[in-house]
Short mmCIF file of C-alpha atoms in Angstrom, two decimals:
data_model
loop_
_atom_site.label_atom_id
_atom_site.label_comp_id
_atom_site.label_asym_id
_atom_site.label_seq_id
_atom_site.Cartn_x
_atom_site.Cartn_y
_atom_site.Cartn_z
CA MET A 1 35.27 -31.96 203.54
CA ALA A 2 35.86 -29.39 206.27
CA GLY A 3 32.78 -28.71 208.33
CA LEU A 4 31.18 -32.11 207.74
CA PRO A 5 30.49 -34.39 210.71
CA ALA A 6 32.77 -37.45 210.76
CA ASP A 7 29.98 -39.91 209.88
CA VAL A 8 28.89 -37.77 206.93
CA ARG A 9 32.48 -37.34 205.75
CA ARG A 10 33.07 -41.12 205.83
CA PHE A 11 29.82 -41.75 203.97
CA TYR A 12 30.62 -39.09 201.36
CA VAL A 13 34.05 -40.60 200.60
CA ARG A 14 32.55 -44.09 200.35
CA ALA A 15 29.77 -42.78 198.08
CA ILE A 16 32.29 -41.09 195.76
CA LEU A 17 34.34 -44.29 195.56
CA THR A 18 31.19 -46.31 194.88
CA ALA A 19 30.16 -43.91 192.10
CA ILE A 20 33.62 -44.09 190.52
CA ARG A 21 33.66 -47.88 190.72
CA ARG A 22 30.14 -48.08 189.23
CA ARG A 23 30.94 -45.41 186.61
CA ASP A 24 27.90 -43.55 187.89
CA ARG A 25 28.34 -40.22 186.15
CA TRP A 26 24.91 -38.95 187.15
CA SER A 27 25.65 -39.27 190.87
CA LEU A 28 29.12 -37.77 190.52
CA ALA A 29 27.73 -34.78 188.61
CA SER A 30 24.65 -34.19 190.75
CA ALA A 31 25.96 -34.78 194.27
CA THR A 32 25.83 -31.78 196.58
CA ARG A 33 29.41 -30.58 196.99
CA PRO A 34 30.99 -30.90 200.46
CA SER A 35 31.05 -27.15 201.14
CA ASP A 36 27.37 -26.80 200.21
CA LEU A 37 26.53 -29.92 202.21
CA ALA A 38 28.25 -28.44 205.28
CA CYS A 39 26.15 -25.27 204.89
CA LEU A 40 23.01 -27.34 204.39
CA LEU A 41 23.64 -29.39 207.52
CA ARG A 42 24.18 -26.20 209.56
CA LEU A 43 20.88 -24.81 208.27
CA ALA A 44 19.08 -28.08 209.07
CA ARG A 45 20.49 -28.34 212.61
CA GLY A 46 17.74 -29.10 215.10
CA ARG A 47 15.11 -29.54 212.39
CA LEU A 48 13.84 -33.10 212.57
CA GLN A 49 11.05 -33.24 209.96
CA THR A 50 12.95 -32.86 206.70
CA VAL A 51 11.91 -33.18 203.07
CA GLU A 52 14.22 -33.32 200.06
CA LEU A 53 12.84 -32.77 196.56
CA GLY A 54 15.18 -34.56 194.14
CA THR A 55 16.77 -37.63 195.67
CA GLY A 56 20.52 -37.97 195.88
CA TRP A 57 23.10 -38.59 198.57
CA THR A 58 21.94 -35.55 200.51
CA SER A 59 19.01 -37.39 202.09
CA ILE A 60 21.44 -39.94 203.52
CA SER A 61 23.74 -37.17 204.79
CA LEU A 62 20.83 -35.36 206.45
CA ALA A 63 19.80 -38.55 208.25
CA LEU A 64 23.39 -39.34 209.26
CA ALA A 65 23.95 -35.86 210.69
CA ASP A 66 21.18 -36.16 213.30
CA PRO A 67 20.04 -39.55 214.61
CA ARG A 68 16.64 -38.05 215.51
CA ARG A 69 15.95 -36.68 212.01
CA ARG A 70 13.45 -38.27 209.65
CA VAL A 71 13.90 -37.52 205.94
CA VAL A 72 11.22 -37.92 203.30
CA THR A 73 12.59 -37.60 199.80
CA TYR A 74 10.59 -37.16 196.61
CA ASP A 75 11.82 -38.12 193.17
CA PRO A 76 9.78 -39.53 190.26
CA HIS A 77 12.90 -40.96 188.61
CA ASP A 78 14.38 -44.34 189.42
CA HIS A 79 18.10 -43.62 189.32
CA THR A 80 19.90 -46.87 188.62
CA GLY A 81 21.99 -48.06 191.51
CA ARG A 82 20.47 -45.80 194.17
CA GLU A 83 20.39 -48.82 196.49
CA SER A 84 24.20 -49.00 196.33
CA TYR A 85 24.44 -45.71 198.23
CA PHE A 86 21.77 -46.59 200.78
CA ALA A 87 23.66 -49.85 201.42
CA LEU A 88 26.66 -47.79 202.62
CA VAL A 89 24.89 -46.83 205.85
CA ASP A 90 23.51 -48.71 208.82
CA PRO A 91 19.92 -49.99 208.51
CA ALA A 92 18.92 -47.69 211.39
CA VAL A 93 19.85 -44.70 209.21
CA ARG A 94 18.04 -46.10 206.16
CA ASP A 95 14.93 -46.67 208.27
CA ARG A 96 14.68 -42.91 208.88
CA ILE A 97 14.65 -42.15 205.14
CA GLU A 98 11.45 -42.61 203.19
CA LEU A 99 11.69 -42.53 199.40
CA ARG A 100 8.53 -41.48 197.60
CA ARG A 101 8.61 -42.05 193.85
CA ARG A 102 6.68 -39.00 192.78
CA SER A 103 7.29 -35.40 191.89
CA GLY A 104 7.73 -32.87 194.66
CA GLU A 105 5.51 -30.53 192.66
CA ARG A 106 2.54 -32.60 193.80
CA GLY A 107 3.13 -31.33 197.32
CA PRO A 108 2.88 -32.99 200.70
CA GLU A 109 0.54 -35.72 201.78
CA ALA A 110 -2.47 -34.64 203.84
CA GLY A 111 -1.37 -33.38 207.25
CA GLU A 112 2.34 -33.54 206.44
CA SER A 113 4.43 -30.70 207.87
CA VAL A 114 8.09 -29.92 207.42
CA GLU A 115 10.70 -28.03 209.41
CA PHE A 116 13.35 -28.11 206.69
CA LEU A 117 12.68 -28.35 202.95
CA PHE A 118 15.55 -28.84 200.50
CA LEU A 119 14.65 -28.08 196.87
CA ASP A 120 17.16 -29.77 194.58
CA SER A 121 15.18 -31.23 191.70
CA SER A 122 14.90 -29.95 188.14
CA HIS A 123 16.25 -26.40 188.75
CA ALA A 124 13.93 -25.11 186.02
CA ARG A 125 11.98 -21.95 186.85
CA GLU A 126 8.47 -23.41 186.45
CA GLU A 127 9.21 -26.59 188.41
CA THR A 128 10.92 -24.62 191.19
CA LEU A 129 7.93 -22.27 191.41
CA ALA A 130 5.46 -25.17 191.43
CA SER A 131 7.42 -27.11 194.06
CA PHE A 132 7.73 -24.15 196.42
CA ARG A 133 4.07 -23.22 196.05
CA ALA A 134 2.99 -26.83 196.62
CA TRP A 135 5.00 -27.07 199.87
CA GLN A 136 4.84 -23.52 201.25
CA ASP A 137 1.85 -24.14 203.53
CA ALA A 138 3.39 -27.37 204.90
CA VAL A 139 6.47 -25.51 206.14
CA VAL A 140 6.01 -24.79 209.85
CA PRO A 141 6.47 -21.24 211.21
CA ASP A 142 10.21 -20.57 211.56
CA GLY A 143 10.85 -23.50 209.19
CA LEU A 144 13.52 -23.20 206.52
CA VAL A 145 13.47 -23.78 202.78
CA ALA A 146 16.86 -24.18 201.09
CA PHE A 147 17.10 -23.88 197.31
CA HIS A 148 20.17 -25.56 195.81
CA ASP A 149 22.25 -24.12 192.95
CA TYR A 150 21.14 -20.54 193.50
CA GLY A 151 23.36 -18.40 191.30
CA HIS A 152 24.70 -21.37 189.30
CA ALA A 153 25.17 -20.30 185.67
CA SER A 154 23.61 -23.51 184.34
CA TYR A 155 20.54 -23.33 186.60
CA GLY A 156 19.19 -19.80 186.22
CA GLY A 157 15.66 -21.04 186.83
CA VAL A 158 16.30 -21.29 190.57
CA ARG A 159 17.16 -17.58 190.91
CA GLU A 160 14.34 -16.62 188.53
CA ALA A 161 11.81 -18.52 190.65
CA ILE A 162 13.05 -16.96 193.89
CA ASP A 163 12.90 -13.49 192.33
CA GLU A 164 9.38 -14.10 191.01
CA LEU A 165 8.24 -15.35 194.42
CA GLY A 166 9.72 -12.22 196.02
CA LEU A 167 11.47 -14.27 198.70
CA ARG A 168 13.88 -12.55 201.06
CA GLY A 169 16.55 -14.76 202.53
CA ASP A 170 20.23 -15.47 202.94
CA ILE A 171 22.78 -16.89 200.55
CA HIS A 172 25.06 -19.64 201.86
CA GLY A 173 27.44 -20.70 199.08
CA ALA A 174 25.23 -22.23 196.38
CA LEU A 175 22.20 -22.25 198.69
CA PHE A 176 19.46 -19.68 199.10
CA ALA A 177 17.69 -20.04 202.46
CA TRP A 178 14.24 -18.64 203.16
CA ARG A 179 12.76 -18.74 206.66
CA LYS A 180 8.99 -18.83 207.05
CA ALA A 181 7.78 -16.10 209.38
CA ARG A 182 6.49 -17.00 212.81
CA THR A 183 2.78 -16.44 213.10
#
């Protein structure tokens, strides 16, 4: 939990306890680990227009970490009990998170731009490629795209997609971060 802001740390502990109490194996298995979350929050610092592809606790943590940040999260799946985790935070935090029940591969809405994009959905090569390509033009110059589970043995599709795209970036734990060039 080192490196996490106090509000995020408190939320994370409460979310873990809620998942255990609810026997929510999916959330326990898919939650971004604290060390990766700390890296993610450092990368997102100062970036207020944020999009997460694949909805989990991370969207809540991103909103908690900066009271000015707005998070739009895309996920076509209705994960049972998701409301239980959103109920753990103040309504003012929830109001800055917009859940869109559709695939991130469909890309942004017309005119939507993003300063920080977190790809954490299927982890399959084709879906990762499609998601990045769909969102690439919406990322503002100097914006960041973070791919989760880069280098994870079970999710080789993430690395394969990044290699195929020819992206140059930095590795931060289980995250690969690509910065869009300034124009």
